[in-house]
CSV table of C-alpha atoms and ligand atoms in Angstrom, one decimal:
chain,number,residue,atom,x,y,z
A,978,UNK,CA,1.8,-42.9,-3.3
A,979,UNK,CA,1.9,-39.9,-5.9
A,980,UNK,CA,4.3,-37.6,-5.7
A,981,UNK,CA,1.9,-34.9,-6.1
A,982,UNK,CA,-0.4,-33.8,-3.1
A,983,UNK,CA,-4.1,-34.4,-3.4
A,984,UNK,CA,-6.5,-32.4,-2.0
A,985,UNK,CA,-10.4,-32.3,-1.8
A,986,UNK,CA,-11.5,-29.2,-1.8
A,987,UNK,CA,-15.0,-28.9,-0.6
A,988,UNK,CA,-16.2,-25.3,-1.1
A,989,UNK,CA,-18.3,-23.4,-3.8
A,990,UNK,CA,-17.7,-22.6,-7.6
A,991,UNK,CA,-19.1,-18.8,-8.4
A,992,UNK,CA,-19.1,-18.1,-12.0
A,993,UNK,CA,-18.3,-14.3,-11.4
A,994,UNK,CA,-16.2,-12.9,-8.9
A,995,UNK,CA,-13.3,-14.6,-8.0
A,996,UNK,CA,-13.5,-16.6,-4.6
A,997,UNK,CA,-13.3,-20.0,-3.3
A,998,UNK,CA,-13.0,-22.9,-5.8
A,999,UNK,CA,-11.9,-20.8,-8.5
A,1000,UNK,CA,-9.2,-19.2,-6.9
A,1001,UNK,CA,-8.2,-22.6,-4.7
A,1002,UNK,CA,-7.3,-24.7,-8.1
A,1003,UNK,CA,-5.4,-22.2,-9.8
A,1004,UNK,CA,-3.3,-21.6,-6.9
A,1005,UNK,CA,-2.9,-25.0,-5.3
A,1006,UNK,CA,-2.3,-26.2,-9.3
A,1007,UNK,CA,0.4,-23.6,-9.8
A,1008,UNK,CA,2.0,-24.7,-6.5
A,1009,UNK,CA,2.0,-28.4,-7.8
A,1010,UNK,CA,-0.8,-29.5,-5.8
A,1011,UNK,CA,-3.5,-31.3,-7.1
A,1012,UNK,CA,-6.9,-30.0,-6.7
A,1013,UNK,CA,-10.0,-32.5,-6.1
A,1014,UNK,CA,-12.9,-30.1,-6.1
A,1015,UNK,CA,-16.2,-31.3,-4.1
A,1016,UNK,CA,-19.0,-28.4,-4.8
A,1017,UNK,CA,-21.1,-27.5,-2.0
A,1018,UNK,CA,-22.8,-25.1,-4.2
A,1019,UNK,CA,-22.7,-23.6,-7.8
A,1020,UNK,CA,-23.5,-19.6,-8.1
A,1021,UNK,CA,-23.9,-17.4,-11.0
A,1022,UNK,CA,-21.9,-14.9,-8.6
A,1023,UNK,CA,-20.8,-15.1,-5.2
A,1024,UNK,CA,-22.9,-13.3,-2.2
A,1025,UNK,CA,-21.3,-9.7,-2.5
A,1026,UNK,CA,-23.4,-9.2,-5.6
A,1027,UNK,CA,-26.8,-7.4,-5.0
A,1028,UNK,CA,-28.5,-10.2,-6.6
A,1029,UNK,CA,-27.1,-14.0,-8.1
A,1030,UNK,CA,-28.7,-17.4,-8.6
A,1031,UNK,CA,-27.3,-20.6,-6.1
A,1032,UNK,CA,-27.7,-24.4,-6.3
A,1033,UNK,CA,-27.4,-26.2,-3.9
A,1034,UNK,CA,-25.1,-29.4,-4.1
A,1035,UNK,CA,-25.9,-30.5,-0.6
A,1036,UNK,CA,-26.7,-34.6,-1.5
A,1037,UNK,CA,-23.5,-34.5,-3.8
A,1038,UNK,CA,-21.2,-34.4,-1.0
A,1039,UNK,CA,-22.3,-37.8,0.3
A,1040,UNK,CA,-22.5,-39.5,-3.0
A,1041,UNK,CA,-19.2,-38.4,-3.9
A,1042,UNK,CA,-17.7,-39.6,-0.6
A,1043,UNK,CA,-19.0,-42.8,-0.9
A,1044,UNK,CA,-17.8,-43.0,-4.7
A,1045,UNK,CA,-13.9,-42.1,-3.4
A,1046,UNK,CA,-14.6,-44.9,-0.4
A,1047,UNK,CA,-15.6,-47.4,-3.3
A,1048,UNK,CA,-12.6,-46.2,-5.2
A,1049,UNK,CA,-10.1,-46.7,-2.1
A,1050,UNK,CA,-9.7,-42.9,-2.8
A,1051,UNK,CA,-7.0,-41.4,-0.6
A,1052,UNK,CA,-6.5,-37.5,-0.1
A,1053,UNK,CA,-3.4,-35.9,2.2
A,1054,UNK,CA,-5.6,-33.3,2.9
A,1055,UNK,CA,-9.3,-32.3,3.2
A,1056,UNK,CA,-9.7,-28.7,2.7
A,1057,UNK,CA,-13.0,-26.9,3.1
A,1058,UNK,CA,-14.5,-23.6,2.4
A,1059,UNK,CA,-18.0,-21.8,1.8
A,1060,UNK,CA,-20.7,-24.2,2.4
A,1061,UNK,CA,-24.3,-24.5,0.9
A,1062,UNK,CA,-26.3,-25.5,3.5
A,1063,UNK,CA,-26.0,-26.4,7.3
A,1064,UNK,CA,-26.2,-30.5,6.6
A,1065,UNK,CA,-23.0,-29.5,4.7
A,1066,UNK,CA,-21.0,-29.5,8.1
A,1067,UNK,CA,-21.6,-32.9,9.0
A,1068,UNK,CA,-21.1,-33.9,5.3
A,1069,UNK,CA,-17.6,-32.3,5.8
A,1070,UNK,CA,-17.0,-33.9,9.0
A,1071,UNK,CA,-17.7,-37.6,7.3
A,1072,UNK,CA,-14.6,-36.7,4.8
A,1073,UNK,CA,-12.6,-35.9,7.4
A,1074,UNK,CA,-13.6,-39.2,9.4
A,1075,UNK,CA,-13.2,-41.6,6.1
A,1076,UNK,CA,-9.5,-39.8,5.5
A,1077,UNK,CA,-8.5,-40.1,8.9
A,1078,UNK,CA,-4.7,-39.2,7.9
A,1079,UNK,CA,-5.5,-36.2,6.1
A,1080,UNK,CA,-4.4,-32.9,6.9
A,1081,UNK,CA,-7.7,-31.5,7.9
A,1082,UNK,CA,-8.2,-27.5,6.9
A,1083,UNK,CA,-11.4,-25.5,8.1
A,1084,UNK,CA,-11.8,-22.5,6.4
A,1085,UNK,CA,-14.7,-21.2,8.6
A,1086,UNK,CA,-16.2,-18.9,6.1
A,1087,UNK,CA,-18.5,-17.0,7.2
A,1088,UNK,CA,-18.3,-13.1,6.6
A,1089,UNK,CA,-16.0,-10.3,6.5
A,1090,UNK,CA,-16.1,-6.4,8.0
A,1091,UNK,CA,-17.8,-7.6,11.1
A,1092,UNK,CA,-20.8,-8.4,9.1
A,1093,UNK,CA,-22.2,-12.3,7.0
A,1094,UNK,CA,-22.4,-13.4,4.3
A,1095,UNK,CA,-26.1,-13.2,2.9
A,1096,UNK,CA,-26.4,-16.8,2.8
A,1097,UNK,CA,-25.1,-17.4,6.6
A,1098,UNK,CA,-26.9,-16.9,9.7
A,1099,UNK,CA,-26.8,-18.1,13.6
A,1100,UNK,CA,-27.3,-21.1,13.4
A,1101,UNK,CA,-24.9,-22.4,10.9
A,1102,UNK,CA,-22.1,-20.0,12.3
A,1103,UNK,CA,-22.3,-21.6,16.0
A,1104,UNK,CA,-22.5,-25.5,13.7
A,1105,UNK,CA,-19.6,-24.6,12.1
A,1106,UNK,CA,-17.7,-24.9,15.8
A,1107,UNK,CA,-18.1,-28.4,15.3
A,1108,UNK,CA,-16.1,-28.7,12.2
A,1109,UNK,CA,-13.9,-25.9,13.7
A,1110,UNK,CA,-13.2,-28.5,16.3
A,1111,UNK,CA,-12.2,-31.4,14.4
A,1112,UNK,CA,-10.0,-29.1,12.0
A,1113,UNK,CA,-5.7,-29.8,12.2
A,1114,UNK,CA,-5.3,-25.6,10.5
A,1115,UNK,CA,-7.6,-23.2,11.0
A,1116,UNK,CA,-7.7,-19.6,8.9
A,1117,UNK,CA,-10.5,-17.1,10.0
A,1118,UNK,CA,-10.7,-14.0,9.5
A,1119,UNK,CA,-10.7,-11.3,12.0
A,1120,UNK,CA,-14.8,-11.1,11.6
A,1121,UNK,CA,-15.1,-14.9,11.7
A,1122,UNK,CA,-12.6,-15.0,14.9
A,1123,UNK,CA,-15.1,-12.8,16.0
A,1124,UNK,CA,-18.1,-15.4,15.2
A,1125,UNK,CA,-16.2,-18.6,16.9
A,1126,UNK,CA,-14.7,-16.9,20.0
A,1127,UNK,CA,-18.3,-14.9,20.9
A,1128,UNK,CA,-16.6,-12.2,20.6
A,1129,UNK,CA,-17.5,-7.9,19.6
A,1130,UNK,CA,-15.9,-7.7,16.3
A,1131,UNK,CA,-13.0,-5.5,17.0
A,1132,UNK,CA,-11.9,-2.6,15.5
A,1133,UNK,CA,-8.1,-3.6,16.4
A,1134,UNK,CA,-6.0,-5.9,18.7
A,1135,UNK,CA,-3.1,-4.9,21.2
A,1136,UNK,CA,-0.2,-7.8,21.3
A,1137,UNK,CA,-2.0,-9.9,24.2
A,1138,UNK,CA,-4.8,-9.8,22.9
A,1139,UNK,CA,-4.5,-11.1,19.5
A,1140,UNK,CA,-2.4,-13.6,21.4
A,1141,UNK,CA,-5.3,-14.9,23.2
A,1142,UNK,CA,-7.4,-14.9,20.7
A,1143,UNK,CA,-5.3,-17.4,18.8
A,1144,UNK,CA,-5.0,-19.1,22.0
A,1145,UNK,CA,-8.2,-19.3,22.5
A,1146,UNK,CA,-9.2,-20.5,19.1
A,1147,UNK,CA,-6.4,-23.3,19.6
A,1148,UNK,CA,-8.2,-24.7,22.1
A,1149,UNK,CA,-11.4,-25.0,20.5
A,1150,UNK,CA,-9.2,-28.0,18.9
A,1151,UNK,CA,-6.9,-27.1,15.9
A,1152,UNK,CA,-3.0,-27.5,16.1
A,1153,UNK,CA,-2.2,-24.4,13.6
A,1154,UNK,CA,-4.7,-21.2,13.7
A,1155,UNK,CA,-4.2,-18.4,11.7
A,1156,UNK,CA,-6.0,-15.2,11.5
A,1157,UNK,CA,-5.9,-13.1,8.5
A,1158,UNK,CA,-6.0,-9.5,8.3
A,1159,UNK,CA,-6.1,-8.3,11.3
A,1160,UNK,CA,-5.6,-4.1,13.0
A,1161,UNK,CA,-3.0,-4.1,15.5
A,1162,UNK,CA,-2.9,-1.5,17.3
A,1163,UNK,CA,-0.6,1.6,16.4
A,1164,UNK,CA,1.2,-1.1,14.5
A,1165,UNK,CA,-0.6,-1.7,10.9
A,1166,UNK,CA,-2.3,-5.1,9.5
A,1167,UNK,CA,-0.8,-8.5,10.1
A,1168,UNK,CA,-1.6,-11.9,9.9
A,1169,UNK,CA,-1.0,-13.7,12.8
A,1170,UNK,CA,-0.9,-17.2,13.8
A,1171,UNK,CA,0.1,-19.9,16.5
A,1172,UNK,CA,1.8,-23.2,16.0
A,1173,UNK,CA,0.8,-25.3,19.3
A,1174,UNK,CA,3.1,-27.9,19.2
A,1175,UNK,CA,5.9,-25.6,18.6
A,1176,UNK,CA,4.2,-23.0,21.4
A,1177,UNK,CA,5.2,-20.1,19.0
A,1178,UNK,CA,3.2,-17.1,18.1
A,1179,UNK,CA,3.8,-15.6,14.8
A,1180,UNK,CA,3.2,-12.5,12.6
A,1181,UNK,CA,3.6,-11.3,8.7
A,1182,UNK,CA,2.9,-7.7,8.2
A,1183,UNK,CA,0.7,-6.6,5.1
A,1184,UNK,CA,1.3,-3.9,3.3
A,1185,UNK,CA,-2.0,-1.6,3.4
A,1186,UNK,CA,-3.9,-1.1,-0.1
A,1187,UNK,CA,-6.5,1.4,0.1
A,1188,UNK,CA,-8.6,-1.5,-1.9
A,1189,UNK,CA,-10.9,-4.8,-0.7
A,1190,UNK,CA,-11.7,-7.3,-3.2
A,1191,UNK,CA,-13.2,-10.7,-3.1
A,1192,UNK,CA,-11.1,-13.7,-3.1
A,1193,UNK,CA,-8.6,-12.8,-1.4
A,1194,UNK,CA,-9.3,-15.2,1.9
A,1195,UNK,CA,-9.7,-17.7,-0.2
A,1196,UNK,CA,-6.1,-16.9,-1.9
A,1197,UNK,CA,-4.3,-16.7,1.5
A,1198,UNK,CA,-5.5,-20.0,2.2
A,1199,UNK,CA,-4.8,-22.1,-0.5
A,1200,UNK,CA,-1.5,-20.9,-0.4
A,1201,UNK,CA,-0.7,-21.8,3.2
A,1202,UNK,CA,-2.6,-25.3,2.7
A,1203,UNK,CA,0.2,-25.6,-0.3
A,1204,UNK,CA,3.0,-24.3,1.9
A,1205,UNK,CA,2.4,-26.3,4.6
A,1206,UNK,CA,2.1,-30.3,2.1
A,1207,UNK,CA,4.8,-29.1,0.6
A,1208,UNK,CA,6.6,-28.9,4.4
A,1209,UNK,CA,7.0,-25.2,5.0
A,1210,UNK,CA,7.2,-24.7,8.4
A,1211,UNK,CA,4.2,-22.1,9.6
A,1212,UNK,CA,6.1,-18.6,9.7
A,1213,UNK,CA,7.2,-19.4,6.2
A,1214,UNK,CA,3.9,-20.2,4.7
A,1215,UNK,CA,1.7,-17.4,6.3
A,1216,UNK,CA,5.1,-15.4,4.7
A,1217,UNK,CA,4.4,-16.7,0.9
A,1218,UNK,CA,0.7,-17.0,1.3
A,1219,UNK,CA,0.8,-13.1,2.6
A,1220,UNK,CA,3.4,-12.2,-0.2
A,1221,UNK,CA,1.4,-13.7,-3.3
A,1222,UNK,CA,-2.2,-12.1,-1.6
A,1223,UNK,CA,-0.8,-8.9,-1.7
A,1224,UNK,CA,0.7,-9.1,-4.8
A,1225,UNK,CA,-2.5,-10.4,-6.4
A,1226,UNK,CA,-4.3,-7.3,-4.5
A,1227,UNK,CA,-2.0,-4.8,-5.9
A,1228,UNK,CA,-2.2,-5.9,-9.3
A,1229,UNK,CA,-6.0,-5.5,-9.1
A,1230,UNK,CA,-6.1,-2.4,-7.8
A,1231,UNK,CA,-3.5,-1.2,-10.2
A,1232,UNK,CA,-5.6,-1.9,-13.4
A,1233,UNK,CA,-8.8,-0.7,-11.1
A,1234,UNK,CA,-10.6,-3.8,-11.7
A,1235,UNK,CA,-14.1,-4.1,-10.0
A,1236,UNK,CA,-13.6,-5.1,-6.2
A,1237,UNK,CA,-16.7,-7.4,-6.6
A,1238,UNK,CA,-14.9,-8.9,-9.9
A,1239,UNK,CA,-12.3,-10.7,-7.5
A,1240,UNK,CA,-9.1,-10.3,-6.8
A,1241,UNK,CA,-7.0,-10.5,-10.1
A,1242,UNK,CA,-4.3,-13.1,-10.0
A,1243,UNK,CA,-3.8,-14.4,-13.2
A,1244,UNK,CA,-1.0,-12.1,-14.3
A,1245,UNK,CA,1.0,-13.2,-10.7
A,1246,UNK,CA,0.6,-16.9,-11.1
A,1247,UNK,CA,4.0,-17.5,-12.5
A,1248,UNK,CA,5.7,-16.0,-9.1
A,1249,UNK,CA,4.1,-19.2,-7.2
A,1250,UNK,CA,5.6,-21.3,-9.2
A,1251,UNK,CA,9.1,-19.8,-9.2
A,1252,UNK,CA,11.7,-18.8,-6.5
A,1253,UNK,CA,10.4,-16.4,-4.0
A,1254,UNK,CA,12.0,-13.6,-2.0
A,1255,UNK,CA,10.2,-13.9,1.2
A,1256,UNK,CA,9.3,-11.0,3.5
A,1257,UNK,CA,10.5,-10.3,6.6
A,1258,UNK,CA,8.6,-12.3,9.6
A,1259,UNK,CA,8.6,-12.5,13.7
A,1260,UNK,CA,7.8,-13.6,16.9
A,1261,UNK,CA,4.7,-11.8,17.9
B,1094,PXL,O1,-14.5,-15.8,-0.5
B,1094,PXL,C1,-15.5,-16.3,0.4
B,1094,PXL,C2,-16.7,-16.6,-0.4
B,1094,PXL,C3,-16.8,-17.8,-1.0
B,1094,PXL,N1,-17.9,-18.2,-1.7
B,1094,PXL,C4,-18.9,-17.3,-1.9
B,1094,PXL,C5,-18.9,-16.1,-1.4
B,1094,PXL,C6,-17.7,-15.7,-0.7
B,1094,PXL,C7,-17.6,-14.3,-0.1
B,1094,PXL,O2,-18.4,-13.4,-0.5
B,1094,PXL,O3,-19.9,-15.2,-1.6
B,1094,PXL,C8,-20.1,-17.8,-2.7
């Protein structure tokens, strides 16, 4: 067994704009985590750009599992993102069935400000509950929390609610939910997340930047996923996953990058991989 993580990352690469797989290796590499990218899809530029070219890797996924079976392959954790197509879940779900002692992570991407991603719709949204169900760490967003509980999008969340929300979302299988960025009310943006086993509900407080760019979802996650193989309890990871995001976010919005350029983290890399003041954190 190698001392160093592995992880199949099943999610998109997008030439331009910063998001999913080439945020995830960076980060996971700078946390000393190996990244094992499996491509659902190649872009020219991810979906927030008014126009960009897609391939679809749908039959890779298959041939590439069956490849890491022949191989005797093992990964400690299968991590997946944006998908291509909606044969893509089940795809996913075979990964998670050959690597049975994997740490299974669903990022249920989906869309963002209450509204999809251009190359989502119904149907793969209420298919993604399947993998949802099957997942050991779940991170949605407030919009795709939205998607998976049929819920309003919500403009905030009082205490309970956001509560049951996670609750509710724990149920629907996974031991660990999170939900990222998320209004509550008269109190400013959190993450939030539960940790069933340990019955404990917890939130990280973001600071607020006047600024959205693309990635940053993406970001969060891959730094809980390191976090938590690495054996940070949950609390502490949503705390180091939120610290590095918003660090990233204000460095981008400090040199006024482009939003739809992605969020800029190459100049904050090097305060992954060294000691970190953590943030305060509580009970919600
Ligand atoms: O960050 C989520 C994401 C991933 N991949 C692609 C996207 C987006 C969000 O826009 O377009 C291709």
């Amino acid at each position: 067994m190698s001392i160093i993580k592995k992880v199949a990352a099943i999610n998109d690469i997008s030439g331009v704009g910063r998001c999913s797989l080439t945020v995830i290796i960076p980060t996971l590499s700078t946390m000393g985590v190996q990244v094992c990218p499996v491509p659902t899809a190649v872009l020219s530029a991810h979906t927030g750009y008014t126009d960009f070219v897609m391939s679809d890797l749908t039959e890779f996924i298959p041939s590439a599992l069956k490849h890491y079976e022949k191989l005797k392959m093992n990964f400690d954790c299968v991590y997946t993102g944006f998908l291509g197509s909606i044969e893509q879940i089940d795809y996913c779900l075979d990964f998670f069935n050959a690597f049975p002692d994997a740490l299974k992570v669903v990022d249920p991407v989906m869309g963002d400000d209450g509204k999809c991603y251009a190359t989502y719709n119904d149907t793969m949204c209420r298919e993604l509950k399947k993998l949802v169900s099957k997942a050991d760490v779940i991170t949605p967003n407030l919009t795709e929390a939205a998607i998976l509980l049929e819920e309003e999008y919500p403009s905030q969340l009082s205490s309970a609610m956001a509560k049951s929300w996670l609750a509710k979302l724990s149920i629907m299988g996974a031991k660990t939910v999170v939900i990222t960025s998320v209004p509550m009310i008269d109190k400013g943006i959190y993450n939030i997340g539960y940790d069933k086993e340990r019955n404990a509900y917890w939130k990280v407080k973001i600071s607020e930047v006047p600024f959205h760019c693309s990635g940053t979802g993406d970001m969060f996650a891959s730094v809980l996923v390191g976090g938590l193989l690495k054996g940070d309890s949950l609390p502490i990871a949503m705390n180091r996953a939120t610290s590095f995001t918003e660090l990233a976010v204000k460095t981008t919005y400090s040199y006024a990058s482009q939003p739809l350029d992605g969020v800029m983290f190459e100049p904050c890399l090097s305060w992954l991989s060294g000691y970190q003041v953590l943030r305060e954190f509580t009970n919600l």
